[in-house]
Short mmCIF file of C-alpha atoms in Angstrom, two decimals:
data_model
loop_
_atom_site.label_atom_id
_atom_site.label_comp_id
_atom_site.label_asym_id
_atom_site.label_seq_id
_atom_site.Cartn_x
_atom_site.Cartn_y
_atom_site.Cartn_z
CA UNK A 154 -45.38 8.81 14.12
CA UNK A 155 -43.59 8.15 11.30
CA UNK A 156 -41.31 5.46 12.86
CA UNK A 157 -44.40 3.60 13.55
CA UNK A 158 -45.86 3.76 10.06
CA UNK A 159 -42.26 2.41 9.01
CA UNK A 160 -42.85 -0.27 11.37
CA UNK A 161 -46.09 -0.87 10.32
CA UNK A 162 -45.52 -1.06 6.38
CA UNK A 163 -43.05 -3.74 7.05
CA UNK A 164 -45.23 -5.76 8.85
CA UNK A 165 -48.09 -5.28 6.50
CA UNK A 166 -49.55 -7.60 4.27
CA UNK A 167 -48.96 -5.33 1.28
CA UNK A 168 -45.29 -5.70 2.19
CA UNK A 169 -44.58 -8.78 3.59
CA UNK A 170 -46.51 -11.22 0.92
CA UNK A 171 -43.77 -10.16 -1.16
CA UNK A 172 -41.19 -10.77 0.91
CA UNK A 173 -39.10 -14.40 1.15
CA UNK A 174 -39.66 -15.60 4.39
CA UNK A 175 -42.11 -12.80 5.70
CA UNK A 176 -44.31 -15.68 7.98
CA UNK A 177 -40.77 -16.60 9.56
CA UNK A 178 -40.10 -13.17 10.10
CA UNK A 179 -43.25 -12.47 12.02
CA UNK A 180 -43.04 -15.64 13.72
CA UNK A 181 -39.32 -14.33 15.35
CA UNK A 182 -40.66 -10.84 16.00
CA UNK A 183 -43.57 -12.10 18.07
CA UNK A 184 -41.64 -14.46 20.02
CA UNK A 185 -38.96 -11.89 20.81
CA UNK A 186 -42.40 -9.63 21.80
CA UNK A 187 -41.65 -6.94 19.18
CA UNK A 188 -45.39 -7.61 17.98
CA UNK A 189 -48.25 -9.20 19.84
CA UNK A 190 -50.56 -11.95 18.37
CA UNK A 191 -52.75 -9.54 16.39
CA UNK A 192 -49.42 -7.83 14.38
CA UNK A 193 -49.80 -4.41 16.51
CA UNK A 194 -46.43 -2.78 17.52
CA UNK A 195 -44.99 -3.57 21.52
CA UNK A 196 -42.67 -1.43 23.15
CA UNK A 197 -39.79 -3.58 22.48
CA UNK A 198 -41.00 -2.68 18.43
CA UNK A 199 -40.75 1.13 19.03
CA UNK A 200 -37.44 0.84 20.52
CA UNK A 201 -36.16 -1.22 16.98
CA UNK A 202 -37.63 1.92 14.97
CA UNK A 203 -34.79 3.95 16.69
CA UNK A 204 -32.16 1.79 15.21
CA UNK A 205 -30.87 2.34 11.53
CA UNK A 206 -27.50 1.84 11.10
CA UNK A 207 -27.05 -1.81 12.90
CA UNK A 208 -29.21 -5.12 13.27
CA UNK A 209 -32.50 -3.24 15.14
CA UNK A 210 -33.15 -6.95 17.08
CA UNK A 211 -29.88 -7.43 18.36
CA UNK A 212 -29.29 -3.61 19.01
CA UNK A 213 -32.52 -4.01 21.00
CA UNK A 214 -31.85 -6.88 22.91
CA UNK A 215 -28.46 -5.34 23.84
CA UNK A 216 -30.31 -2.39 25.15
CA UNK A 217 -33.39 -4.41 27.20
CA UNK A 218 -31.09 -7.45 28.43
CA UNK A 219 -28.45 -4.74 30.40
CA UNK A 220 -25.08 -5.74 28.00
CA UNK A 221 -24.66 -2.08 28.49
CA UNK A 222 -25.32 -1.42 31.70
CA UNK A 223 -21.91 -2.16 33.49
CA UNK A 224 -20.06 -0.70 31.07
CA UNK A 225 -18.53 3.34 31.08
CA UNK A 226 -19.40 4.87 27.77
CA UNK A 227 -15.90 4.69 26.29
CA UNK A 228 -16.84 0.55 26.77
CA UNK A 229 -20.16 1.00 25.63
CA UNK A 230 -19.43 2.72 22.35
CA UNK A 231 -16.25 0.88 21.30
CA UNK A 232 -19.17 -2.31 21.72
CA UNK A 233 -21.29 -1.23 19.34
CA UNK A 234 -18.48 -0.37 16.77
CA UNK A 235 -19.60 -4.02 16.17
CA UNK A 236 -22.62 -3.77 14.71
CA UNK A 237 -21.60 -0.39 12.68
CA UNK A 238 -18.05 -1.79 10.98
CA UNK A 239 -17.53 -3.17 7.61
CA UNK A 240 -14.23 -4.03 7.00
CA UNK A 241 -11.64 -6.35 7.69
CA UNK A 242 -9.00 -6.97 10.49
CA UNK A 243 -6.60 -9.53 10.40
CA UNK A 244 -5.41 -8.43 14.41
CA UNK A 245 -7.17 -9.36 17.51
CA UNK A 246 -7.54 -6.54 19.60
CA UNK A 247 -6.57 -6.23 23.45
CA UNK A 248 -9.31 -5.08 25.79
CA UNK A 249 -9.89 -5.09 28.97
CA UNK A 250 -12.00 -7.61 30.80
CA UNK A 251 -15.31 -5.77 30.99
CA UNK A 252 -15.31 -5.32 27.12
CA UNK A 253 -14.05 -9.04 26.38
CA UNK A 254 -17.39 -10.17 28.76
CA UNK A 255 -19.93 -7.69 26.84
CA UNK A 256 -18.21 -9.04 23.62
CA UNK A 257 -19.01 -12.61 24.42
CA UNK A 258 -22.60 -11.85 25.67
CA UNK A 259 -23.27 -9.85 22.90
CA UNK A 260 -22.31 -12.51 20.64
CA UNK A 261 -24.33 -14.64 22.56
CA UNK A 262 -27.18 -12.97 21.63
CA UNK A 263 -26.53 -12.76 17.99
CA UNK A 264 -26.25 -16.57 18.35
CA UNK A 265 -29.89 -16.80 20.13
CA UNK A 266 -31.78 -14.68 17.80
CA UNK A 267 -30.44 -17.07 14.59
CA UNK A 268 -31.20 -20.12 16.45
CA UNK A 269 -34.58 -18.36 16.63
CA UNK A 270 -34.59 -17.29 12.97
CA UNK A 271 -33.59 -20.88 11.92
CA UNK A 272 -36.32 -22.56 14.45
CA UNK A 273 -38.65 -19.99 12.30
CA UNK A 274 -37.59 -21.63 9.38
CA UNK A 275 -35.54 -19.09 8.30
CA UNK A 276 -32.42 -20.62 6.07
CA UNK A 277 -29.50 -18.83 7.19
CA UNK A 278 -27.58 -20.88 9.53
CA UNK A 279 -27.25 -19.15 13.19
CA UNK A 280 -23.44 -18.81 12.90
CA UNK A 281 -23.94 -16.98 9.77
CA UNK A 282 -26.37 -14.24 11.28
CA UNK A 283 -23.54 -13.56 14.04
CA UNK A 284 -20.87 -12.56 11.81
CA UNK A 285 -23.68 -10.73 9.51
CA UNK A 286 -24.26 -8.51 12.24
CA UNK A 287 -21.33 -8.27 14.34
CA UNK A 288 -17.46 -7.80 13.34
CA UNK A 289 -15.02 -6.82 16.42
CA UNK A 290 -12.35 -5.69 14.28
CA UNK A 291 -12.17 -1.91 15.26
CA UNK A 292 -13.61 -2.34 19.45
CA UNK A 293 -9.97 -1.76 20.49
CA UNK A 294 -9.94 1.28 18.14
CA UNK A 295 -12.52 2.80 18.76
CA UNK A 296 -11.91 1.99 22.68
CA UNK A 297 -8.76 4.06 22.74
CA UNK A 298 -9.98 6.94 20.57
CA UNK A 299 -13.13 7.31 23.46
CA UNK A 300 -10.36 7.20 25.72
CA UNK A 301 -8.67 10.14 24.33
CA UNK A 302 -5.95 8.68 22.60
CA UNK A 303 -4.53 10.66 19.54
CA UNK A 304 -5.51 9.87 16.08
CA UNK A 305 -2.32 8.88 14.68
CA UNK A 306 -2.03 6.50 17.68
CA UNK A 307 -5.01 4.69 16.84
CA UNK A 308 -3.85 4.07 13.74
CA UNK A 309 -0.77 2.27 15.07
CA UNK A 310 -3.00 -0.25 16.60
CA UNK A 311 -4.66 -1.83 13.58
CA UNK A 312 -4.64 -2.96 10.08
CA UNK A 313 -7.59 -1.04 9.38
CA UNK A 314 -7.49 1.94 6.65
CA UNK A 315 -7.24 5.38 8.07
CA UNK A 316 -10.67 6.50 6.12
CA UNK A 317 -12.73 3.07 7.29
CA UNK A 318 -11.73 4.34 10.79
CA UNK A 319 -13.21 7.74 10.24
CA UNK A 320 -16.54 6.99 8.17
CA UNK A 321 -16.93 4.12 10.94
CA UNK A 322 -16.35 6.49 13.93
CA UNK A 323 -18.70 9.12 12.03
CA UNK A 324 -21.76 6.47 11.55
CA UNK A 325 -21.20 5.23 15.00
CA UNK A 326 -21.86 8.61 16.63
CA UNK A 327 -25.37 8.38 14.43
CA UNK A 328 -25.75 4.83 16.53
CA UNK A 329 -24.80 6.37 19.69
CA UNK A 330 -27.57 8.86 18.97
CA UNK A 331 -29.93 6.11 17.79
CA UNK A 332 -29.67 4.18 21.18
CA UNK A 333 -30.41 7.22 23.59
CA UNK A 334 -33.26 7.79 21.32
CA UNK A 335 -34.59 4.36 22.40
CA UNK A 336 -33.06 4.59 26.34
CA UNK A 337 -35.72 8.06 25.84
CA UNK A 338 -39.07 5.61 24.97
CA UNK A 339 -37.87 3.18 27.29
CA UNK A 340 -37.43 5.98 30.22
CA UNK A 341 -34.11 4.92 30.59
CA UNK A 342 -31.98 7.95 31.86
CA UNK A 343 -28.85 6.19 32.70
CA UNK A 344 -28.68 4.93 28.52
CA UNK A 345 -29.55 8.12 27.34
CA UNK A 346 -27.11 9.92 29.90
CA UNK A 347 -24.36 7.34 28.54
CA UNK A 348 -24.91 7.50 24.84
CA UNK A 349 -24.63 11.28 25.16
CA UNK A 350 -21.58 11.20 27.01
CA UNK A 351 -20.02 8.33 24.44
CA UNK A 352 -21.18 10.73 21.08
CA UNK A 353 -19.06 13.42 23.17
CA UNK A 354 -15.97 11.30 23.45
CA UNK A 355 -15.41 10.38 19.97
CA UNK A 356 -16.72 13.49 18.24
CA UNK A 357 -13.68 15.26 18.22
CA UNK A 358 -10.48 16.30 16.17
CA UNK A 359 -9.94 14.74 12.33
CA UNK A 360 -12.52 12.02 12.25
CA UNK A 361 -14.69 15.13 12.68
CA UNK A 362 -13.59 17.26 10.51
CA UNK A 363 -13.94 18.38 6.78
CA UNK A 364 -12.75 14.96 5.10
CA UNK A 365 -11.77 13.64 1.79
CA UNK A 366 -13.15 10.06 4.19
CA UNK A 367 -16.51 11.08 4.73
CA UNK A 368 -17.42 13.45 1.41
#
């Protein structure tokens, strides 16, 4: 599987001995059970192959600790705008309560696995590794587009460029695809049934479409 081999090569000597940090590394992905004491890839290591376009530890912590689960996939999707989104927002965005709780556990988890790097030895201070994986700035966004809401109405509620909206909704369908991928190794119909149905809801109209954006 070429996944694997990815996985694999990264986690090889040939690789990581020239690598910074590469024993830290390995020390994090065996205490988070993504490899067992002899280096060889664990389930929870096949489901980070799946994941390209945000952090693969947090993405698959978010996945295995249920942040998902009690979420619809309009929720669900306008979450993981956070690991996908580049730019910046000077406007906090109003959501409802469910999405404000997965928000704070998901930066809880961020938090966790950079207290984990930095107990590694790892130098980059656990604050740090939250806001290089996660920025919030387009959940409401994204939230109201799942929803149905018109494109020109999204645009009303943020700060955010009209073509960072679109090349973020674009890669984010790619994630959504991505995590039923894994929710499919993990047997997990329910994630794969929801990360179908939250592709659906934001492939539509201009973001979709022929684009100066996304050329």
């Amino acid at each position: 599987d070429e996944k694997l081999e990815k996985l694999r090569y990264l986690l090889s000597d040939e690789n990581l001995q020239q690598a910074p940090e590469f024993k830290q590394r390995m020390e994090v992905l065996r205490t988070l059970h993504y490899i067992d004491e002899d280096g060889a890839v664990q389930l929870k290591g096949r489901v980070a192959c799946e994941i390209n376009t945000g952090d693969e530890l947090l993405s698959t912590e978010l996945i295995l600790r249920g942040v998902l689960s009690p979420l619809c996939p309009a929720e669900a999707v306008a979450l993981l705008s956070a690991l996908v989104f580049q730019e910046k927002s000077e406007l906090e965005p109003e959501l409802p309560l469910e999405l404000v709780q997965a928000q704070e556990a998901c930066t809880s988890l961020a938090l966790e696995i950079g207290w984990l790097q930095k107990d590694a030895g790892m130098l980059l201070p656990p604050e740090d590794h939250v806001f290089q994986c996660l920025n919030y700035g387009l959940v409401e966004v994204v939230y109201a587009w799942a929803k149905g809401e018109p494109f020109a109405a999204i645009c009303e509620r943020t700060d955010v460029m009209e073509g960072a909206i679109v090349r973020t909704v674009v890669r984010l369908d790619e994630t959504c695809r991505e995590f039923a991928s894994a929710g499919r190794i993990l047997g997990d119909d329910a994630l794969v049934e929801k990360m179908e149905a939250a592709s659906q809801a934001i492939k539509r109209d201009v973001v979709f479409a022929a684009s100066l954006y996304v050329q």
